[in-house]
Coordinates of C-alpha atoms in Angstrom, one line a residue:
M22 CA 74.1 -148.2 46.6
R23 CA 75.0 -147.0 43.1
F24 CA 71.7 -145.0 42.9
N25 CA 72.3 -143.4 46.3
L26 CA 75.8 -142.5 45.3
G27 CA 74.4 -140.9 42.1
E28 CA 72.0 -138.8 44.2
A29 CA 74.7 -137.7 46.5
L30 CA 77.0 -136.8 43.6
Q31 CA 74.2 -134.9 41.9
R32 CA 73.5 -132.8 45.0
A33 CA 77.2 -132.0 45.2
S34 CA 76.9 -130.7 41.6
R35 CA 79.2 -133.5 40.3
T36 CA 76.8 -134.2 37.5
D37 CA 79.1 -136.2 35.2
D38 CA 80.0 -138.6 38.1
A39 CA 76.3 -138.8 39.0
I40 CA 75.4 -139.9 35.4
E41 CA 78.0 -142.7 35.6
A42 CA 76.7 -143.9 38.9
Y43 CA 73.1 -144.0 37.5
R44 CA 74.3 -145.9 34.5
E45 CA 76.0 -148.4 36.7
A46 CA 72.9 -148.8 38.8
L47 CA 70.8 -149.5 35.7
K48 CA 73.4 -152.1 34.5
L49 CA 72.9 -153.9 37.8
D50 CA 69.1 -153.5 37.8
A51 CA 67.4 -152.4 34.6
K52 CA 64.1 -152.2 36.4
L53 CA 65.3 -149.5 38.8
N54 CA 63.2 -146.8 37.2
V55 CA 64.0 -144.1 39.7
A56 CA 67.6 -144.3 38.6
R57 CA 66.4 -143.9 35.0
V58 CA 64.4 -140.8 35.9
N59 CA 67.3 -139.3 37.7
L60 CA 69.6 -140.1 34.8
G61 CA 67.3 -138.3 32.5
K62 CA 67.3 -135.2 34.8
A63 CA 71.1 -135.3 35.0
L64 CA 71.5 -135.5 31.3
A65 CA 69.1 -132.6 30.9
E66 CA 71.3 -130.6 33.4
K67 CA 74.3 -131.2 31.1
G68 CA 72.3 -130.0 28.1
L69 CA 72.1 -133.5 26.5
N70 CA 68.4 -133.0 25.7
G71 CA 68.1 -135.7 23.1
E72 CA 69.5 -138.4 25.2
A73 CA 67.6 -137.1 28.3
K74 CA 64.3 -137.1 26.4
E75 CA 64.8 -140.7 25.2
T76 CA 65.8 -141.8 28.7
L77 CA 62.7 -140.3 30.3
R78 CA 60.4 -141.8 27.6
E79 CA 62.0 -145.2 28.3
A80 CA 61.2 -144.5 32.0
T81 CA 57.5 -143.9 31.1
R82 CA 57.4 -147.2 29.1
Q83 CA 59.1 -149.2 31.9
K84 CA 56.6 -148.0 34.5
L85 CA 53.3 -146.8 33.3
G86 CA 52.0 -143.8 35.3
D87 CA 55.5 -143.0 36.8
T88 CA 54.6 -139.5 38.0
E89 CA 58.2 -138.2 38.1
A90 CA 59.1 -139.6 34.7
H91 CA 56.1 -137.9 33.1
Y92 CA 56.7 -134.7 35.1
N93 CA 60.4 -134.4 34.2
L94 CA 59.7 -135.3 30.5
G95 CA 57.1 -132.4 30.6
V96 CA 59.7 -130.0 32.0
L97 CA 62.2 -131.0 29.2
L98 CA 59.6 -130.7 26.5
M99 CA 58.6 -127.2 27.8
R100 CA 62.3 -126.1 27.6
E101 CA 62.2 -127.1 24.0
N102 CA 59.0 -125.0 23.6
D103 CA 56.9 -128.1 22.8
L104 CA 54.0 -126.8 24.9
D105 CA 51.4 -129.3 23.7
G106 CA 53.8 -132.2 24.4
A107 CA 54.6 -130.8 27.9
I108 CA 50.9 -130.3 28.7
A109 CA 50.2 -133.9 27.7
E110 CA 52.9 -135.1 30.1
Y111 CA 51.7 -133.0 33.0
Q112 CA 48.2 -134.4 32.4
R113 CA 49.6 -137.9 32.7
T114 CA 51.4 -136.9 35.8
L115 CA 48.2 -135.5 37.3
A116 CA 46.2 -138.6 36.3
A117 CA 48.5 -140.6 38.6
A118 CA 49.0 -137.9 41.2
P119 CA 46.1 -135.3 41.2
K120 CA 47.7 -133.2 43.9
H121 CA 51.1 -132.9 42.2
A122 CA 51.5 -129.1 42.8
S123 CA 54.5 -128.6 40.5
A124 CA 52.7 -130.3 37.6
H125 CA 49.7 -128.0 38.1
N126 CA 52.0 -125.0 38.2
N127 CA 53.9 -125.9 35.1
M128 CA 50.7 -126.7 33.3
G129 CA 49.6 -123.2 34.1
V130 CA 52.9 -121.8 32.8
A131 CA 52.4 -123.7 29.5
F132 CA 48.9 -122.5 29.1
N133 CA 50.1 -118.9 29.7
E134 CA 52.8 -119.4 27.0
K135 CA 50.0 -120.6 24.7
G136 CA 48.1 -117.3 25.3
D137 CA 45.3 -118.8 27.5
P138 CA 45.5 -117.1 30.9
R139 CA 42.1 -118.4 31.9
K140 CA 43.2 -122.0 31.8
A141 CA 46.5 -121.0 33.3
T142 CA 44.6 -119.3 36.2
D143 CA 42.7 -122.5 36.9
A144 CA 45.9 -124.6 36.9
F145 CA 47.7 -122.2 39.3
L146 CA 44.7 -122.2 41.7
K147 CA 44.9 -126.1 41.7
A148 CA 48.6 -125.9 42.4
I149 CA 47.9 -123.6 45.4
A150 CA 45.1 -125.8 46.6
A151 CA 47.6 -128.7 46.6
D152 CA 50.3 -126.6 48.3
P153 CA 49.1 -123.3 49.8
K154 CA 52.6 -122.3 50.6
F155 CA 53.8 -122.7 47.0
A156 CA 55.2 -119.1 46.4
E157 CA 56.0 -119.6 42.8
A158 CA 52.4 -120.6 42.0
H159 CA 51.1 -117.5 43.8
F160 CA 53.5 -115.4 41.7
N161 CA 52.4 -117.1 38.4
L162 CA 48.7 -116.7 39.4
G163 CA 49.4 -113.0 39.8
L164 CA 50.9 -112.8 36.3
A165 CA 47.8 -114.6 34.9
Y166 CA 45.4 -112.3 36.6
Y167 CA 47.5 -109.3 35.4
Q168 CA 47.1 -110.6 31.8
L169 CA 43.4 -110.9 32.4
G170 CA 43.2 -107.3 33.6
D171 CA 42.1 -108.3 37.1
F172 CA 44.6 -106.0 38.9
A173 CA 43.0 -106.4 42.4
R174 CA 43.5 -110.2 42.4
A175 CA 46.9 -109.9 40.7
T176 CA 48.0 -107.6 43.5
K177 CA 46.8 -110.0 46.2
A178 CA 48.6 -112.9 44.5
F179 CA 51.9 -111.1 44.3
E180 CA 51.6 -109.8 47.9
K181 CA 51.1 -113.4 49.0
A182 CA 54.1 -114.6 47.1
V183 CA 56.1 -111.8 48.9
V184 CA 54.9 -113.0 52.3
L185 CA 55.8 -116.6 51.5
E186 CA 59.3 -115.7 50.2
P187 CA 60.2 -112.4 51.7
Q188 CA 64.0 -113.0 51.7
R189 CA 64.9 -114.1 48.3
S190 CA 62.2 -113.2 45.7
S191 CA 62.6 -110.1 43.6
G192 CA 60.0 -111.1 40.9
P193 CA 56.9 -110.4 42.9
Y194 CA 58.2 -107.0 44.0
T195 CA 58.8 -106.0 40.4
Q196 CA 55.3 -107.1 39.4
L197 CA 53.8 -105.3 42.4
G198 CA 55.6 -102.2 41.3
H199 CA 54.0 -102.4 37.9
L200 CA 50.6 -103.0 39.4
Y201 CA 50.8 -100.2 41.9
L202 CA 51.7 -97.8 39.0
T203 CA 48.7 -99.1 37.0
Q204 CA 46.5 -98.4 40.1
G205 CA 48.0 -94.9 40.6
K206 CA 49.7 -96.0 43.9
K207 CA 52.9 -94.2 43.0
K208 CA 54.7 -94.2 46.3
Q209 CA 54.0 -97.9 46.9
A210 CA 55.4 -98.5 43.4
V211 CA 58.6 -96.7 44.3
E212 CA 59.0 -98.9 47.4
A213 CA 58.2 -102.1 45.6
F214 CA 60.7 -101.4 42.8
K215 CA 63.4 -100.4 45.3
T216 CA 62.9 -103.7 47.2
A217 CA 63.0 -105.6 43.9
I218 CA 66.4 -104.1 43.1
E219 CA 67.7 -105.0 46.6
K220 CA 66.3 -108.6 46.4
S221 CA 67.6 -109.1 42.8
A222 CA 71.2 -109.0 44.1
E223 CA 70.3 -111.9 46.4
D224 CA 68.3 -114.1 44.1
G225 CA 70.6 -113.7 41.0
K226 CA 67.8 -112.3 38.8
K227 CA 69.1 -108.8 38.4
T228 CA 67.6 -107.2 35.3
T229 CA 66.9 -103.6 34.2
E230 CA 63.1 -104.1 34.5
A231 CA 63.0 -103.0 38.2
Y232 CA 65.3 -100.0 37.5
Q233 CA 63.1 -98.9 34.6
G234 CA 60.0 -99.4 36.7
L235 CA 61.5 -97.3 39.5
A236 CA 62.3 -94.6 37.0
R237 CA 58.8 -94.5 35.7
A238 CA 57.5 -94.3 39.2
W239 CA 59.8 -91.4 40.0
L240 CA 58.7 -89.6 36.8
S241 CA 55.0 -90.2 37.7
L242 CA 55.8 -88.3 41.0
G243 CA 57.4 -85.5 39.0
K244 CA 60.9 -86.4 40.3
A245 CA 62.9 -86.3 37.1
D246 CA 66.3 -86.1 38.9
E247 CA 65.6 -89.3 40.8
A248 CA 64.5 -91.0 37.6
V249 CA 67.7 -90.0 35.8
A250 CA 69.9 -91.1 38.7
T251 CA 68.1 -94.5 38.8
L252 CA 68.6 -95.1 35.1
K253 CA 72.2 -93.9 35.2
T254 CA 72.8 -96.7 37.8
A255 CA 71.0 -99.2 35.5
V256 CA 73.2 -98.2 32.5
G257 CA 76.3 -98.6 34.7
A258 CA 75.2 -102.0 35.7
F259 CA 74.0 -103.1 32.3
P260 CA 76.0 -101.1 29.7
K261 CA 75.0 -103.4 26.9
D262 CA 71.3 -103.3 27.6
A263 CA 69.6 -101.3 24.8
S264 CA 66.3 -100.9 26.7
A265 CA 68.2 -99.4 29.7
R266 CA 69.9 -96.9 27.3
A267 CA 66.5 -96.0 25.8
A268 CA 64.9 -95.5 29.2
Y269 CA 67.8 -93.4 30.3
G270 CA 67.5 -91.3 27.2
E271 CA 63.8 -90.8 27.8
A272 CA 64.4 -89.6 31.3
L273 CA 67.1 -87.2 30.2
R274 CA 64.8 -85.9 27.5
A275 CA 62.0 -85.4 30.1
K276 CA 64.5 -83.4 32.1
G277 CA 65.4 -81.2 29.1
D278 CA 68.9 -82.6 28.6
L279 CA 68.6 -83.3 24.9
D280 CA 72.4 -83.7 24.3
G281 CA 72.5 -86.4 27.0
A282 CA 69.4 -88.0 25.6
I283 CA 70.9 -88.1 22.1
A284 CA 74.1 -89.8 23.5
E285 CA 72.1 -92.6 25.2
Y286 CA 69.8 -93.1 22.2
E287 CA 72.8 -93.3 19.9
E288 CA 74.3 -96.0 22.1
G289 CA 71.0 -97.8 22.2
V290 CA 70.8 -97.8 18.4
K291 CA 74.3 -99.3 18.2
L292 CA 73.3 -102.1 20.5
A293 CA 69.9 -102.7 18.9
P294 CA 69.0 -100.8 15.7
T295 CA 65.3 -101.5 16.0
P296 CA 62.8 -99.2 14.3
E297 CA 61.6 -98.1 17.8
N298 CA 65.1 -97.1 18.9
R299 CA 65.9 -95.3 15.7
L300 CA 62.6 -93.5 15.8
A301 CA 63.3 -92.3 19.3
L302 CA 66.7 -91.1 18.2
A303 CA 65.2 -89.2 15.3
D304 CA 62.5 -87.7 17.5
V305 CA 65.1 -86.2 19.9
Y306 CA 67.2 -84.9 17.0
A307 CA 64.0 -83.3 15.7
Q308 CA 63.2 -81.8 19.1
K309 CA 66.6 -80.2 19.1
R310 CA 66.0 -79.0 15.5
V311 CA 68.9 -81.0 14.1
G312 CA 67.1 -81.7 10.9
A313 CA 70.2 -82.9 9.0
K314 CA 70.3 -85.9 11.3
A315 CA 66.6 -86.4 12.0
Q316 CA 65.4 -86.3 8.4
P317 CA 67.6 -89.2 7.1
L318 CA 66.5 -91.4 10.0
Y319 CA 62.8 -90.8 9.3
K320 CA 63.3 -91.4 5.6
A321 CA 65.2 -94.6 6.2
L322 CA 62.4 -95.9 8.4
L323 CA 59.8 -95.0 5.8
D324 CA 61.8 -96.6 3.0
E325 CA 61.8 -99.8 5.1
D326 CA 58.1 -99.5 6.0
P327 CA 56.0 -96.9 4.1
T328 CA 53.1 -97.7 6.6
N329 CA 55.2 -96.5 9.6
R330 CA 52.7 -93.8 10.7
A331 CA 54.8 -92.5 13.6
A332 CA 57.8 -91.9 11.4
K333 CA 55.6 -90.2 8.7
L334 CA 53.9 -87.8 11.1
A335 CA 57.2 -87.0 12.9
L336 CA 58.9 -86.3 9.5
A337 CA 55.9 -84.0 8.6
D338 CA 56.3 -82.2 11.9
L339 CA 60.1 -81.7 11.2
L340 CA 59.4 -80.4 7.7
L341 CA 56.8 -78.0 9.2
A342 CA 59.3 -76.8 11.8
M343 CA 62.0 -76.3 9.1
G344 CA 59.5 -74.3 7.0
D345 CA 59.6 -76.8 4.1
Y346 CA 55.8 -76.7 3.6
V347 CA 56.0 -78.1 0.0
A348 CA 57.7 -81.3 1.1
A349 CA 55.4 -81.6 4.1
E350 CA 52.3 -81.3 1.9
G351 CA 53.7 -83.9 -0.5
L352 CA 54.2 -86.3 2.4
L353 CA 50.8 -85.7 4.0
K354 CA 48.6 -85.5 0.9
P355 CA 46.6 -88.8 0.6
K356 CA 47.4 -91.0 -2.3
D357 CA 44.7 -92.3 -4.6
G358 CA 42.3 -94.4 -2.7
E359 CA 44.0 -93.6 0.6
E360 CA 42.1 -91.9 3.5
A361 CA 44.2 -89.6 5.7
D362 CA 43.7 -90.0 9.4
T363 CA 42.9 -87.1 11.8
A364 CA 46.5 -86.5 12.8
A365 CA 47.6 -86.2 9.1
L366 CA 44.7 -84.0 8.2
A367 CA 45.6 -81.7 11.2
R368 CA 49.1 -81.3 9.8
L369 CA 47.7 -80.8 6.3
G370 CA 45.5 -78.0 7.5
I371 CA 48.6 -76.4 9.2
V372 CA 50.4 -76.6 5.8
H373 CA 47.6 -74.9 4.0
S374 CA 47.5 -72.2 6.7
R375 CA 51.2 -71.4 6.4
R376 CA 51.1 -71.5 2.6
G377 CA 48.5 -68.8 2.6
R378 CA 45.4 -70.9 1.9
P379 CA 43.1 -69.9 4.8
E380 CA 40.0 -70.9 2.9
L381 CA 41.2 -74.5 2.8
A382 CA 42.9 -74.5 6.2
V383 CA 39.9 -73.2 8.3
S384 CA 37.5 -75.9 7.0
E385 CA 40.1 -78.7 7.5
L386 CA 41.2 -77.6 10.9
E387 CA 37.7 -76.9 12.2
A388 CA 36.7 -80.5 11.1
V389 CA 39.8 -82.0 12.8
V390 CA 39.3 -80.1 16.1
A391 CA 35.6 -81.1 16.2
K392 CA 36.5 -84.7 15.6
D393 CA 39.6 -84.8 17.9
P394 CA 40.1 -81.9 20.3
A395 CA 43.3 -83.5 21.5
Q396 CA 45.0 -82.2 18.3
L397 CA 46.4 -79.2 20.1
E398 CA 48.7 -78.1 17.2
A399 CA 45.6 -77.9 15.0
R400 CA 43.7 -75.9 17.5
A401 CA 46.5 -73.5 18.0
E402 CA 46.9 -73.0 14.3
L403 CA 43.2 -72.4 13.9
G404 CA 43.3 -69.8 16.6
F405 CA 46.1 -68.0 14.7
I406 CA 44.1 -68.1 11.5
Y407 CA 41.2 -66.4 13.3
L408 CA 43.6 -63.8 14.5
R409 CA 44.9 -63.1 11.0
G410 CA 41.3 -62.9 9.9
G411 CA 40.7 -60.1 12.4
D412 CA 38.7 -62.0 15.0
G413 CA 41.0 -61.6 18.0
A414 CA 38.4 -62.5 20.5
K415 CA 37.7 -65.9 18.9
A416 CA 41.5 -66.4 18.5
R417 CA 42.1 -65.8 22.2
K418 CA 39.2 -68.1 23.2
V419 CA 40.7 -71.0 21.1
L420 CA 44.3 -70.4 22.3
T421 CA 43.1 -70.2 25.9
S422 CA 41.5 -73.6 25.5
V423 CA 44.8 -75.0 24.2
L424 CA 46.8 -73.6 27.1
S425 CA 44.3 -74.8 29.6
V426 CA 45.1 -78.3 28.5
D427 CA 48.9 -77.8 28.1
P428 CA 50.2 -74.6 29.7
R429 CA 53.6 -75.2 28.2
H430 CA 52.4 -75.7 24.6
S431 CA 55.0 -73.6 22.8
L432 CA 53.0 -72.9 19.6
G433 CA 49.9 -72.0 21.7
L434 CA 52.1 -69.6 23.7
L435 CA 53.6 -68.1 20.6
Y436 CA 50.2 -67.4 19.0
M437 CA 48.8 -66.2 22.3
G438 CA 51.6 -63.7 22.4
H439 CA 50.7 -62.4 19.0
T440 CA 47.1 -62.2 20.0
L441 CA 47.8 -60.2 23.2
Y442 CA 50.1 -57.9 21.3
Q443 CA 47.5 -57.1 18.7
Q444 CA 45.0 -56.4 21.5
G445 CA 47.4 -53.9 23.0
N446 CA 48.6 -56.0 25.9
T447 CA 52.3 -55.6 25.4
K448 CA 53.3 -56.8 28.8
G449 CA 51.2 -60.0 28.5
A450 CA 52.5 -60.6 25.0
E451 CA 56.1 -60.4 26.2
K452 CA 55.4 -62.9 29.0
S453 CA 53.7 -65.3 26.6
F454 CA 56.7 -65.1 24.1
R455 CA 59.2 -65.7 26.9
N456 CA 57.1 -68.6 28.2
A457 CA 57.2 -70.1 24.7
V458 CA 61.0 -69.8 24.7
Q459 CA 61.2 -71.6 28.0
A460 CA 58.8 -74.3 26.8
D461 CA 60.9 -75.1 23.7
P462 CA 64.3 -73.4 23.8
N463 CA 65.1 -74.8 20.3
F464 CA 62.1 -73.1 18.6
A465 CA 63.4 -70.1 16.7
E466 CA 60.1 -68.3 16.0
P467 CA 59.3 -67.2 19.7
H468 CA 62.8 -65.6 19.8
N469 CA 62.0 -63.7 16.6
A470 CA 58.6 -62.6 17.9
L471 CA 60.1 -61.5 21.1
G472 CA 62.8 -59.6 19.2
Q473 CA 60.0 -57.8 17.2
L474 CA 58.2 -56.8 20.4
L475 CA 61.4 -55.6 22.1
E476 CA 62.4 -53.6 19.0
A477 CA 59.0 -51.9 18.9
T478 CA 59.3 -50.9 22.5
K479 CA 62.8 -49.4 21.8
R480 CA 64.7 -52.1 23.8
I481 CA 67.2 -52.5 21.0
D482 CA 70.0 -54.4 22.8
E483 CA 67.5 -57.0 24.1
A484 CA 65.9 -57.2 20.6
K485 CA 69.3 -57.9 19.0
D486 CA 69.9 -60.7 21.5
A487 CA 66.6 -62.3 20.7
Y488 CA 67.2 -62.0 17.0
K489 CA 70.7 -63.5 17.4
M490 CA 69.2 -66.5 19.2
A491 CA 66.6 -67.0 16.5
V492 CA 69.3 -67.0 13.8
Q493 CA 71.5 -69.3 15.9
L494 CA 68.7 -71.8 16.1
Q495 CA 67.5 -71.3 12.5
P496 CA 70.2 -69.7 10.3
D497 CA 67.9 -69.4 7.3
H498 CA 65.2 -67.5 9.3
P499 CA 64.8 -64.5 6.9
D500 CA 63.0 -62.1 9.2
A501 CA 65.3 -62.5 12.2
R502 CA 68.4 -62.4 9.9
D503 CA 67.3 -59.2 8.2
A504 CA 66.3 -57.6 11.5
L505 CA 69.6 -58.4 13.0
K506 CA 71.5 -56.9 10.1
R507 CA 69.3 -53.8 10.2
L508 CA 69.9 -53.2 13.9
T509 CA 73.6 -53.9 13.7
A510 CA 74.0 -51.5 10.8
S511 CA 72.0 -48.8 12.5
A512 CA 73.9 -49.1 15.8
P513 CA 76.0 -45.9 16.6
K514 CA 79.7 -46.2 15.8
P515 CA 81.9 -46.2 18.9

């Protein structure tokens, strides 16, 4: 009676009273092992893990092969991250009850935590064989297959979990969304993530993962507005989640709202000042050409970790954009015994080009482009060197190849404009310069080049506007600044 009362109290969430009832039952009958097992479970519910563990160990001693005692002890050990101890207890459970589905399932979870998805897969399959309607085991099997890179089987497992628990399970829908994205099924991914968000309100497992997945799915479909709206909702629901802030910032950046992106990245850094978050903030500052804020962030990251390649290359790009070629060269030049990678050599070749060393730049950039054609900046710079050397046809061929890969490559568009202008195609040059301005509104040089073209074609007012914008973006731009002074001084007096 005491034991039955304890069970009733535990079901009613009156755990303290249930513990007392189980203790009383054991005083009356010390061999009532089922009361000891339930007492251990109730103590674990209260967070009294030490006493719970000892109680369950006593239960295994009192009755060898007690499946529930071993199983619950395994659950407790797994909570404490004692994976080997948990696996041993699940094995003892299964020795006594080979079709204990939950023990097979939990054993699989433990193997997954240990980084062995193959053993985990075997355990989940045994759990499903013991209970084909065990939705959690199907879900966990999907995770294991996903880790093994078997996306087809993973998809089937998650879809089965959804069929078995359509009303309350958000997890499988989230994982399905990720899988659909991996497989290029973008529209299915959108629907899966939407459903995950809806279900998460019901199952109490609301996280930003589904929101971020939905945003990525929208971006993959080219729908930046929908991605931004999704992440705005996520940030509203989870204002202290740094990953949601970072994802929102990324979406705003993709949409071209750099000020909005900076605000989100700054909040994300306050919440979690990880190297990744600080690098993302520095990158968007650099994209906006706010070197005074980007440069200290990059330098701090490199002070902390001199091997941070992403920060090093990004700082080099910033220095190149600022025209500080000496500092960029010092950063990129390999130290004694150090071998520069292709990305660093590409930037070093650009430095040599802009410092008037074409004999060095050509050989370096040609070697980089031959080894890694994806280095578009290097290819664009090489095309411009060919142009300066008088080979306009070769320059145009190289720059056309850059723009065929990325039609919005701002440097490629700028250099193509110069090439077309030199070949007498003023209309095409103007279009290329304007496209460069649209591709990167914060890049001063295309505005200056456009100003030069407009001035040469006697469109003085338009030229002044272009020079003004170049100076606004880069106050120390000597050519634009001098041209603006010259045109302002020569303007007729009213």
